[in-house]
Coordinates of C-alpha atoms and ligand atoms in Angstrom, one line a residue:
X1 CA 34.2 3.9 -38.3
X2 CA 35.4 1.5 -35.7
X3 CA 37.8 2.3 -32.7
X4 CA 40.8 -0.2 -31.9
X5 CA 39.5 -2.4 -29.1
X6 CA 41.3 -0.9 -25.5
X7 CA 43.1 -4.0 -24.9
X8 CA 44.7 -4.6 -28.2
X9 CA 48.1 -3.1 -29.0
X10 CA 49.3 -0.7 -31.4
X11 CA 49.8 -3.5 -34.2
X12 CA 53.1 -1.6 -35.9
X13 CA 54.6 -1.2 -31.9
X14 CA 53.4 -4.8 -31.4
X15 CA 55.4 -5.9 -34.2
X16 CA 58.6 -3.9 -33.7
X17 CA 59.2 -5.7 -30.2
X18 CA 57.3 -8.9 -30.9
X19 CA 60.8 -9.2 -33.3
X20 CA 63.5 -7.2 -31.3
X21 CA 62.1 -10.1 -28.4
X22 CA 62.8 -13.2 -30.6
X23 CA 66.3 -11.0 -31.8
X24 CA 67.3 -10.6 -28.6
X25 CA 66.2 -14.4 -27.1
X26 CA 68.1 -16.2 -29.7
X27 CA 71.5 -14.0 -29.0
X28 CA 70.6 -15.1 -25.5
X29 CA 70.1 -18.6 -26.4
X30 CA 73.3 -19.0 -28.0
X31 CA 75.2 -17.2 -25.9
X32 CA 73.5 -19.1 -22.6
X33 CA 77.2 -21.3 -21.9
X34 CA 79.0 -17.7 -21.1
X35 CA 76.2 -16.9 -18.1
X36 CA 76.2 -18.1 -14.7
X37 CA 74.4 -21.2 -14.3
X38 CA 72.2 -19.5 -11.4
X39 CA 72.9 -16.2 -9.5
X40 CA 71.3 -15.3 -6.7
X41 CA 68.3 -12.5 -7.1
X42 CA 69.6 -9.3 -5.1
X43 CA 67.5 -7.6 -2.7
X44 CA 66.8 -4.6 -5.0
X45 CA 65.9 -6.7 -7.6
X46 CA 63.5 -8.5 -5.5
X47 CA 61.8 -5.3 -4.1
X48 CA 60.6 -4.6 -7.6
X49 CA 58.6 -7.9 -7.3
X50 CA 56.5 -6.5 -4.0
X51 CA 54.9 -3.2 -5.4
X52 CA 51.0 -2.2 -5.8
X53 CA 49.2 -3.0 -8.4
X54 CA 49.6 -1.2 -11.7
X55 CA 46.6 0.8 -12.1
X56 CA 48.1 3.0 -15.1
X57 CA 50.1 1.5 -18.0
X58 CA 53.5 1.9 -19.7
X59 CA 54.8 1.6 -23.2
X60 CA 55.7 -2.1 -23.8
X61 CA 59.1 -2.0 -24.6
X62 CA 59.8 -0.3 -21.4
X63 CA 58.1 -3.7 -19.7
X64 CA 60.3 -5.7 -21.7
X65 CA 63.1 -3.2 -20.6
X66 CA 62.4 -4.5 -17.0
X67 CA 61.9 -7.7 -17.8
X68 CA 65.7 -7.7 -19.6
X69 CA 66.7 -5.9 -16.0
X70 CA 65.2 -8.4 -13.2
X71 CA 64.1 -11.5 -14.6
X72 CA 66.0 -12.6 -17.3
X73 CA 69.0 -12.2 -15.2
X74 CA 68.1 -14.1 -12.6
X75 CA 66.6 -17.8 -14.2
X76 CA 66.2 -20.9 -12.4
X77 CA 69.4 -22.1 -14.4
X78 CA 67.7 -25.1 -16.8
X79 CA 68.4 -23.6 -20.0
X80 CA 72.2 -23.6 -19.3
X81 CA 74.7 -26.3 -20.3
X82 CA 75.7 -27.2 -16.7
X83 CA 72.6 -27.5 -15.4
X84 CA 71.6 -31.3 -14.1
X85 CA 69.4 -30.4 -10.7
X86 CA 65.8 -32.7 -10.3
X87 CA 64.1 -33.6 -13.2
X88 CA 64.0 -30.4 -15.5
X89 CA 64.3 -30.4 -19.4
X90 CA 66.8 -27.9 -21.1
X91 CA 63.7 -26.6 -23.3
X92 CA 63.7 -26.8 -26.9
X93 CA 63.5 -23.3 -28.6
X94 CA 61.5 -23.9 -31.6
X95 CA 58.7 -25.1 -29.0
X96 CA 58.8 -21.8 -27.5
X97 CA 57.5 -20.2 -31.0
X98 CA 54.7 -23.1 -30.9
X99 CA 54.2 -21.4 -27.3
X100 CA 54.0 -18.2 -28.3
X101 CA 51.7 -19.1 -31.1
X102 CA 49.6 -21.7 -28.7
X103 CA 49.0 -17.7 -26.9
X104 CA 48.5 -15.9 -30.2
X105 CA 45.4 -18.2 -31.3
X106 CA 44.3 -18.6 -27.6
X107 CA 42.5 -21.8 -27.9
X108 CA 41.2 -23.7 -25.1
X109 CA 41.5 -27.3 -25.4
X110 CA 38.3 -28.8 -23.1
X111 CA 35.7 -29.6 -26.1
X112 CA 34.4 -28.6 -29.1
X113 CA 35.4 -29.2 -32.9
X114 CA 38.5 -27.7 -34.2
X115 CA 42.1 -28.0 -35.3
X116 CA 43.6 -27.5 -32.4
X117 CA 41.7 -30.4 -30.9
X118 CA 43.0 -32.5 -33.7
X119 CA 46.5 -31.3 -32.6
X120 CA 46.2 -32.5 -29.1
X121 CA 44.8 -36.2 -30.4
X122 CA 47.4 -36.3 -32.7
X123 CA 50.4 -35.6 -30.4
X124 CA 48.9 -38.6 -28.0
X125 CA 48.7 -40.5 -30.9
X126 CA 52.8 -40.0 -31.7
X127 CA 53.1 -40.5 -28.1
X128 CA 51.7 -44.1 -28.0
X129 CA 53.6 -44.9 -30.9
X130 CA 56.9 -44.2 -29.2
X131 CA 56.1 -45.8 -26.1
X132 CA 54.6 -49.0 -28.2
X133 CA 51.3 -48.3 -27.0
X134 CA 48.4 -50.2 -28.2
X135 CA 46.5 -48.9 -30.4
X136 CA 43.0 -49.3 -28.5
X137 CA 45.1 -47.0 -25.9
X138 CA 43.9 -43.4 -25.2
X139 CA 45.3 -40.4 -23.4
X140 CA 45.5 -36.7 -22.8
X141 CA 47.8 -34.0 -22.2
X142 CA 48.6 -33.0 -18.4
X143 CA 49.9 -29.8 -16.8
X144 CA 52.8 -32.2 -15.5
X145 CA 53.1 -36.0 -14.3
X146 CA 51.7 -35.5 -10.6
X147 CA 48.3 -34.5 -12.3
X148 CA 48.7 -37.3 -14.6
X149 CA 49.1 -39.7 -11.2
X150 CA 46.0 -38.4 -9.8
X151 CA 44.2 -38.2 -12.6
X152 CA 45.4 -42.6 -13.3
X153 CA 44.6 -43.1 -9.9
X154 CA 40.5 -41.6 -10.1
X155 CA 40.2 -43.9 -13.2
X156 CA 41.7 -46.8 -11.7
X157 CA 39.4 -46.6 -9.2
X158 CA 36.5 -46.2 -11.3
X159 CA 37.7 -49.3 -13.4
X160 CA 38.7 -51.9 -10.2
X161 CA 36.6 -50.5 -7.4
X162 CA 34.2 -51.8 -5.7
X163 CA 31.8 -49.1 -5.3
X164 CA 30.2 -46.0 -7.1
X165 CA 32.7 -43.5 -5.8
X166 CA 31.5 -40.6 -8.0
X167 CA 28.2 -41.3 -6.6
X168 CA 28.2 -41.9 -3.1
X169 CA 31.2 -40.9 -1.9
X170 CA 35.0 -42.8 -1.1
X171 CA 33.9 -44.4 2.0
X172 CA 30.6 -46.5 0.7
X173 CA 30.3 -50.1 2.2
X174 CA 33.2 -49.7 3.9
X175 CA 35.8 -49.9 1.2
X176 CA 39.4 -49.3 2.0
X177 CA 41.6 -49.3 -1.0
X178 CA 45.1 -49.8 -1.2
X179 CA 47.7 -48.7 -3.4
X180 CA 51.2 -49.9 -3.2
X181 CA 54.7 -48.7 -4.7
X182 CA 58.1 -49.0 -3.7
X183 CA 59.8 -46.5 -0.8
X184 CA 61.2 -45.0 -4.1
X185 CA 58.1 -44.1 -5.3
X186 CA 57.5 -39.9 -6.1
X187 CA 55.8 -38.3 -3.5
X188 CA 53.5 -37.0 -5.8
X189 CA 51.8 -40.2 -5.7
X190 CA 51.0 -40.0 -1.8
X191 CA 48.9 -36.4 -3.0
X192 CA 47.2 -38.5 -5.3
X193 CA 46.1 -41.4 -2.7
X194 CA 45.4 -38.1 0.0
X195 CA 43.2 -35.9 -2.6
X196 CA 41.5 -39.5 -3.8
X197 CA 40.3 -40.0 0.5
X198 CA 42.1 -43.2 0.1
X199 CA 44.5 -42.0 2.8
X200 CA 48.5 -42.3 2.9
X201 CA 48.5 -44.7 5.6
X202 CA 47.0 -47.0 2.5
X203 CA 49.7 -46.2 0.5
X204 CA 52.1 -49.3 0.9
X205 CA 55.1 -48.2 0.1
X206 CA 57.2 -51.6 0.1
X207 CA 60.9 -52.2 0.4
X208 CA 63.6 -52.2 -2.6
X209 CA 66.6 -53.9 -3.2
X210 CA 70.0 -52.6 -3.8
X211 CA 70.0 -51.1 -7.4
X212 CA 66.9 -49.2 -5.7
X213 CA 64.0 -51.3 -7.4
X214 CA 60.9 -52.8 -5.5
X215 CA 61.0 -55.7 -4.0
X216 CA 58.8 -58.3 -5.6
X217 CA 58.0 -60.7 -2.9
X218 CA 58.0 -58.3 -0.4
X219 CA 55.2 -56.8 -2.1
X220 CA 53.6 -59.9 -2.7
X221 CA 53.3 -60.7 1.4
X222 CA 52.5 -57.3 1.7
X223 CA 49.2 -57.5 -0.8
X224 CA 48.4 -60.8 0.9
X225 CA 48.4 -59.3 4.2
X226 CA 46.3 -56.4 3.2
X227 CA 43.8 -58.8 1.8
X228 CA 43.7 -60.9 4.9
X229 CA 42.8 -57.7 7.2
X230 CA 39.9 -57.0 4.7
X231 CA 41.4 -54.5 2.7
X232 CA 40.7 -54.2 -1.6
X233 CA 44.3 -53.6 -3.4
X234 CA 43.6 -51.3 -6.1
X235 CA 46.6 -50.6 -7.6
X236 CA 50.4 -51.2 -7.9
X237 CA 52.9 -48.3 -9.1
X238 CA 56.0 -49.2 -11.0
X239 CA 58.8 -46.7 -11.4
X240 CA 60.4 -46.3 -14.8
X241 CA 63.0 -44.1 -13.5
X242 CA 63.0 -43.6 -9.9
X243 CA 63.6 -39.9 -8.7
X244 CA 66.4 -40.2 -6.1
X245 CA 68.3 -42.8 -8.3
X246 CA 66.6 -43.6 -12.1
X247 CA 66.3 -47.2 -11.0
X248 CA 63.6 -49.5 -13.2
X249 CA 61.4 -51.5 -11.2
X250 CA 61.2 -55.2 -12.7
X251 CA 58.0 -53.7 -14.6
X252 CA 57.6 -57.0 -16.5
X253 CA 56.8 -58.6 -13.1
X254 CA 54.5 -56.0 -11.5
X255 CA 52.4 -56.0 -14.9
X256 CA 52.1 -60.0 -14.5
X257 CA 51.5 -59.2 -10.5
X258 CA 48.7 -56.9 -11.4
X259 CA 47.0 -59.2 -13.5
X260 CA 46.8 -62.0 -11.3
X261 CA 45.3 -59.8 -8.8
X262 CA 42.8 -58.2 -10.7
X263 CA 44.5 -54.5 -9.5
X264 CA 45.4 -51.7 -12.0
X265 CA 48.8 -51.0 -13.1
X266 CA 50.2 -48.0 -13.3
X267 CA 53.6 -46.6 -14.4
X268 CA 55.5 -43.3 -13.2
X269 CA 57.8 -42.5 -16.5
X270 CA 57.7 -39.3 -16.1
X271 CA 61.3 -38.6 -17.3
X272 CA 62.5 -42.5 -17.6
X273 CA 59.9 -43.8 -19.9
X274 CA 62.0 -41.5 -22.9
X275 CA 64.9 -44.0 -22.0
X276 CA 62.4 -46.1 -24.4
X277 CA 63.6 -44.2 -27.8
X278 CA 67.3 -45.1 -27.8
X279 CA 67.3 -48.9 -28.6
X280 CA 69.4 -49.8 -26.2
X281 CA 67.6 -49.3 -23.7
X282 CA 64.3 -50.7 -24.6
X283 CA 64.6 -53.9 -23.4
X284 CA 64.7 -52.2 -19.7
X285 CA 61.3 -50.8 -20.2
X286 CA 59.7 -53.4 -22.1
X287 CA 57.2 -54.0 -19.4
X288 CA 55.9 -50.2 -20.1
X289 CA 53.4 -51.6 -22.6
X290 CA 51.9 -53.8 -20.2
X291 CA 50.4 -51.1 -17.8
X292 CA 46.6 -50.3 -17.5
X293 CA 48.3 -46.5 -17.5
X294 CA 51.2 -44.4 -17.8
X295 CA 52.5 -40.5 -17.5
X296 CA 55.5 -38.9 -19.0
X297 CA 56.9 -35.2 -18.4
X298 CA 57.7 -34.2 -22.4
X299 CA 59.3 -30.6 -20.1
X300 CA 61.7 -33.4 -18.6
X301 CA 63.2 -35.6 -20.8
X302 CA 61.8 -34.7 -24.0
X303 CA 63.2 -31.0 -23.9
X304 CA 60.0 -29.4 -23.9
X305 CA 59.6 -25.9 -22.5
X306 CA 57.2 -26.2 -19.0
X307 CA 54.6 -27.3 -19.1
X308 CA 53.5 -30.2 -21.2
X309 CA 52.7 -33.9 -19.7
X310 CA 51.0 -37.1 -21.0
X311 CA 48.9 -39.8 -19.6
X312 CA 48.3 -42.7 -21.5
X313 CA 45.7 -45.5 -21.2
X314 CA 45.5 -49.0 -22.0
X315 CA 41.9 -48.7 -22.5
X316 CA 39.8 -45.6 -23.9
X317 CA 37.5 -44.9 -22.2
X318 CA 38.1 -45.1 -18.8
X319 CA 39.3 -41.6 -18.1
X320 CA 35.5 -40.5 -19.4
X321 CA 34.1 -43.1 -16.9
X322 CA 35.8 -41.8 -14.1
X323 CA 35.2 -37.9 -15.4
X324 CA 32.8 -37.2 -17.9
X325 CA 30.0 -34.8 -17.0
X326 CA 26.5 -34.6 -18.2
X327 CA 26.6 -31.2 -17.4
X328 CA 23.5 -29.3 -20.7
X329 CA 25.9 -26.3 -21.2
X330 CA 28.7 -28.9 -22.5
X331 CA 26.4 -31.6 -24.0
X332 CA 26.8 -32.6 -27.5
X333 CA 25.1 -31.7 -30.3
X334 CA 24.4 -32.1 -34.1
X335 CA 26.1 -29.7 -35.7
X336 CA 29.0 -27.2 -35.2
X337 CA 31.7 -27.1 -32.9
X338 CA 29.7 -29.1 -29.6
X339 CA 29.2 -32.5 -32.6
X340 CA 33.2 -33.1 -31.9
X341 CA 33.0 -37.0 -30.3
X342 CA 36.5 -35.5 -28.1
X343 CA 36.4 -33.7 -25.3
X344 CA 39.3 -33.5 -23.1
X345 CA 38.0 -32.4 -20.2
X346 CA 35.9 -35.9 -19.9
X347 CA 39.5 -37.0 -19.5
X348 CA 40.6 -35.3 -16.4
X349 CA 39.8 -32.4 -13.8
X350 CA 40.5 -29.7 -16.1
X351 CA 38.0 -28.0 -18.4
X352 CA 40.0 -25.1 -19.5
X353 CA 42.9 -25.8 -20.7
X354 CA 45.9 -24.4 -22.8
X355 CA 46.8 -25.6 -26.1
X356 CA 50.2 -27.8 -25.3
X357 CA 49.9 -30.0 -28.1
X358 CA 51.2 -27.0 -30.6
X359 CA 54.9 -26.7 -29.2
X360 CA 54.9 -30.5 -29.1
X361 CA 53.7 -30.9 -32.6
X362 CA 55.7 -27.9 -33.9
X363 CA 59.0 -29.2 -32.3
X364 CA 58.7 -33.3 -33.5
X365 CA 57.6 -32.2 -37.0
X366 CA 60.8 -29.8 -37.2
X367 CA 63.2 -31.8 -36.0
X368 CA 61.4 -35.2 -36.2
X369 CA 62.1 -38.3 -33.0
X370 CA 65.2 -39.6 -34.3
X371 CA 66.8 -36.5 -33.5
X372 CA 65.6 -36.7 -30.1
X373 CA 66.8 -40.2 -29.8
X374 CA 70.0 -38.8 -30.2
X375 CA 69.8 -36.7 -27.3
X376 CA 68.4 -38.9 -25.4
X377 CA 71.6 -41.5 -26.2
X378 CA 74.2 -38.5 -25.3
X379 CA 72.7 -37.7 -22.4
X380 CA 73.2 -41.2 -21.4
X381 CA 76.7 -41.9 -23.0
X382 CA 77.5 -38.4 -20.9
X383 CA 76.2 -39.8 -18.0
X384 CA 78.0 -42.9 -17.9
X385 CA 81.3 -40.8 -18.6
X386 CA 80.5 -39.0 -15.6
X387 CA 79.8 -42.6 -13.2
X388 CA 83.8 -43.3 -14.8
X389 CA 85.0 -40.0 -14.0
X390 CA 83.8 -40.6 -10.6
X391 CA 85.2 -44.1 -9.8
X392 CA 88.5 -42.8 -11.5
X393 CA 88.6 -39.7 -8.4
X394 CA 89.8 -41.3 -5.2
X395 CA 88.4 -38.8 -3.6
X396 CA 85.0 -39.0 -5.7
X397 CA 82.6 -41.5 -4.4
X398 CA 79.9 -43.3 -7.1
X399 CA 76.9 -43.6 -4.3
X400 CA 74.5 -44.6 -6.8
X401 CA 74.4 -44.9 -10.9
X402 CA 70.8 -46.5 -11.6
X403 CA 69.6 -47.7 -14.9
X404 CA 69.2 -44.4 -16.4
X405 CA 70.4 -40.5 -16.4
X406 CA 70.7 -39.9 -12.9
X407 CA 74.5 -40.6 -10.9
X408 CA 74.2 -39.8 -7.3
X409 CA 78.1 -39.3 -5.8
X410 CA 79.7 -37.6 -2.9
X411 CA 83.3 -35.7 -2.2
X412 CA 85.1 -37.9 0.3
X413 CA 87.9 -38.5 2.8
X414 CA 89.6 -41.1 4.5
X415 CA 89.0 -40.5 8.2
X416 CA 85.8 -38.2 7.8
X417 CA 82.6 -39.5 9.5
X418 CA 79.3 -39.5 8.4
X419 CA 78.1 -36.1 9.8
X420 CA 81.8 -34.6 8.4
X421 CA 81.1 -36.0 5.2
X422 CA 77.9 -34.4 4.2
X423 CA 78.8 -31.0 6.2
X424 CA 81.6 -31.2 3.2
X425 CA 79.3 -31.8 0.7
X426 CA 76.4 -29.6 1.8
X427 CA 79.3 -26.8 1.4
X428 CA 80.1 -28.0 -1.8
X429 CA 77.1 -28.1 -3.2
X430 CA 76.7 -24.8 -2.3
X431 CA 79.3 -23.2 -3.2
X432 CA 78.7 -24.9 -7.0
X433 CA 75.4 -23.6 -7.0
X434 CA 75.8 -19.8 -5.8
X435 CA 78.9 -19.1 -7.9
X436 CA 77.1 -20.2 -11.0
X437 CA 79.6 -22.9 -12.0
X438 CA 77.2 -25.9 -11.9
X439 CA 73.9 -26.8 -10.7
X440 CA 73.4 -30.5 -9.5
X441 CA 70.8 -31.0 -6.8
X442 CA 71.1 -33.0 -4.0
X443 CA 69.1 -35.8 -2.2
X444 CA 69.6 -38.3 0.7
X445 CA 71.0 -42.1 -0.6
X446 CA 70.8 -44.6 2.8
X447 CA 71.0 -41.5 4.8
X448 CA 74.0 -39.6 3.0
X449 CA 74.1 -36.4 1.3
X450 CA 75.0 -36.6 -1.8
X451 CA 74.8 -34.6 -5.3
X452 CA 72.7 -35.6 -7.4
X453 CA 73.2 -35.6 -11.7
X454 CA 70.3 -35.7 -13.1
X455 CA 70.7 -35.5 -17.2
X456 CA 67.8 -34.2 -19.4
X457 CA 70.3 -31.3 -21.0
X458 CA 70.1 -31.2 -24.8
X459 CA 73.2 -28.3 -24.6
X460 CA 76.0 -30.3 -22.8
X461 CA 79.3 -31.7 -23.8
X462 CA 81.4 -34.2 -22.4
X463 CA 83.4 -31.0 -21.3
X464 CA 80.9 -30.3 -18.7
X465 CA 81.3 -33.4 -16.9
X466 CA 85.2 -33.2 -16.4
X467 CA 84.6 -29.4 -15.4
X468 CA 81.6 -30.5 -12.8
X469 CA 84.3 -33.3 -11.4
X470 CA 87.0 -31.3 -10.9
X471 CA 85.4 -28.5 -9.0
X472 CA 83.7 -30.7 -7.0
X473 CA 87.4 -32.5 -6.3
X474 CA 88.4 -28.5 -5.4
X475 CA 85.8 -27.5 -3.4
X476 CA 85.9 -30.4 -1.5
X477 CA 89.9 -30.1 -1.0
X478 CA 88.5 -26.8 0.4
X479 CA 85.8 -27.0 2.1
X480 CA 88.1 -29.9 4.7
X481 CA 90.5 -26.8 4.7
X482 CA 88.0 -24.4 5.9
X483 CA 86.4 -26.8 8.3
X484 CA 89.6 -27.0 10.0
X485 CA 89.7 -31.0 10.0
Ligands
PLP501 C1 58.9 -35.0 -11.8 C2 58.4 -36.3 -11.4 C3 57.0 -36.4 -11.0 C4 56.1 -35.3 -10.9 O1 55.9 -34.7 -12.1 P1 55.5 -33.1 -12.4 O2 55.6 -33.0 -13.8 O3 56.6 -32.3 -11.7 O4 54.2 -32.9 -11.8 C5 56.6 -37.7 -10.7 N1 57.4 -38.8 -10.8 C6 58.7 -38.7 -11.1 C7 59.5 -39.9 -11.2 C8 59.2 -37.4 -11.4 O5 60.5 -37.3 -11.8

């Protein structure tokens, strides 16, 4: 006789809600376009969220009861049709059951023979593919793209610098590295050049021109300069799809700049480099294959429930010279599970790690890339019909429409001044936000505030885009009423 280990569930219960929770999640799913976009979380609500901890149980479906009650209520807003705010993916359900099974099996994904592994290698190896990688390339999966940027930058280093880092430390012999990007550039790349001890004053962050992309010759003095005062460029950042705006950096160019100056090159796709399935936009990023490394969010633009992220290399292995360990409890050896010749956590900081591949795999096998091609193509045919809606408003201004998914535009009126202008459109954007109708974000363009579009939405129609234009048009009439101007 054997008794039922304490922590596992009553397998018949277990089942019952295990299917009343996918029931009840696709009904929720399908119905997501008749809920609020976002709702605020009310105090009550929130007071559940500061109790002790738990030291008795419950029955699970009274869990899931509060669950239903408090948090499902109450979402950040990205699974909804009308939501367009920084850089989050809409989620792609069938991932969610390679989630749940990703749990179920509970594999970590550091070393060691098995499928899963297999999973993982072959997801990088789709992902090359469809970003025209060679095939020499290597890469691993990342928590999200500001991990992938740290993790490119520590290998870059490795590979260019001057000194043994690992070894002796960042400031042997007097090295100072720099790293340069445009002002655009994601501010998780400053983290990166902080955690690395190459300091943010050595981030060169160098001017762009009007459709937001670097400034070639600009950076050119600026490198010169830096090499002149003793300094040792390391590496050059191109954007392929800058946050604020989705503007390309001439990628082409920095690759070739790079080259000449014996620096790494790395791209940030982190949602733009998707802009690479739909053939019509390929041309832009073109210059992607040239780079020494690249990340890209799959939980931005590739739908992907949070979190799932990918760093490619140009060259394998120069993630395991910058992180492999020698460490006897994760040698190799001849047999079994330890003989595997991968190990992904040679290929980055993490050594546990969950099993993202799965929902990756499960979600391109089912529906395969050409449907999410077409995704990607009506998100950007929906954007462009919102840049037209906008110039067609007179009272609409088109601040910024960028190569890619992201318009940035503003409510505005003949006569207003600057600080009138975003007190309208702060309210505005409020006001679309905490009644639920819409959820653009917002950022600063040449010192305006402005909304900010941001399409990685699998769910919406055209529809959404008129709707989002005329509010905005009301609750701007509005908000110059109420301000009394
Ligand atoms: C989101 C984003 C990042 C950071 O990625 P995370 O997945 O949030 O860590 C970096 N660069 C750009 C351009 C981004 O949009």
């Amino acid at each position: 006789m054997h008794t039922d280990p304490p922590l596992d569930p009553d397998w018949d219960e277990f089942r019952a809600l295990g299917k009343r929770i996918v029931d009840e999640m696709a009904d929720h799913l399908a119905g997501i376009r008749d809920q609020p976009v976002w709702q605020p979380v009310p105090d009550t609500v929130r007071a559940g969220f500061t109790t002790p901890l738990p030291t008795g149980g419950r029955p699970m479906d009274e869990v899931y009861e509060e669950f239903r009650a408090t948090i499902l209520p109450f979402p950040r807003g990205n699974i909804h049709p009308r939501f367009w705010g920084w850089a989050n993916g809409s989620g792609v359900p069938v991932a969610a059951l390679g989630d749940l099974l990703a749990s179920l099996i509970n594999c970590t994904l550091g070393s060691g023979g098995n499928a899963a592994m297999m999973v993982e290698e072959q997801v990088v190896e789709w992902l090359k593919e469809a970003m025209g990688w060679p095939a020499t390339g290597s890469g691993v999966l990342t928590s999200g793209a500001s991990m992938g940027q740290l993790t490119a930058l520590a290998a870059a280093r490795q590979a260019c610098g001057a000194a043994d880092v690992r070894g002796e430390g960042a400031v042997l012999g007097g090295v100072q590295y720099t790293v340069y990007g445009s002002v655009e550039t994601h501010h998780s790349v400053e983290k990166a050049v902080e955690l690395l001890g190459i300091g943010r004053r050595f981030l060169r962050l160098v001017p762009v021109d009007d459709a937001h992309r670097i400034e070639i010759g600009a950076l050119r003095r600026t490198i010169r300069a830096d090499r002149a005062a003793g300094l040792r460029p390391l590496c050059v950042v191109g954007n392929a799809g800058t946050v604020n705006t989705g503007a390309v950096d001439p990628l082409d160019q920095l690759g070739a700049l790079a080259r000449r100056e014996g620096m790494w090159f790395h791209v940030d796709g982190a949602f733009g480099a998707f802009a690479r399935l739909v053939p019509s936009h390929r041309p832009l990023l073109a210059g992607l294959a040239e780079a020494d490394s690249l990340v890209l969010d799959l939980h931005k633009w590739l739908y992907m429930p949070f979190d799932v992220s990918c760093l490619l290399t140009r060259e394998t292995g120069v993630l395991e010279a910058a992180f492999r360990s020698g460490a006897d409890y994760i040698a190799p050896t001849e047999q079994g599970p330890s003989a595997y010749p991968v190990a992904f956590s040679d290929r980055g900081v993490e050594q546990s790690r969950r099993f993202r591949a799965l929902k990756v795999w499960f979600a391109l096998k089912t529906h395969g890339a050409d449907a999410f091609a077409e995704a990607l193509a009506e998100n950007l045919a929906q954007t462009a019909h919102l840049a037209r809606l906008i110039e067609a408003d007179d009272r609409l201004e088109l601040v910024s429409r960028g190569d890619l998914n992201v318009v940035c535009f503003r409510y505005v009126r003949p006569g207003a001044d600057a600080r009138e202008l975003d007190r309208i459109n702060r309210t505005v954007l409020g006001r679309l936000q905490t009644r639920g109708l819409a959820m653009p974000s917002h950022t600063r363009i040449r010192g305006a505030f402005v909304l900010r579009v941001a399409h990685h939405n699998h769910r919406s129609e055209p529809a959404d885009f008129d709707f989002l234009v005329d509010q905005v048009r009301r609750l701007g009439d509005l908000a110059v009423r109420d301000g009394g101007s």
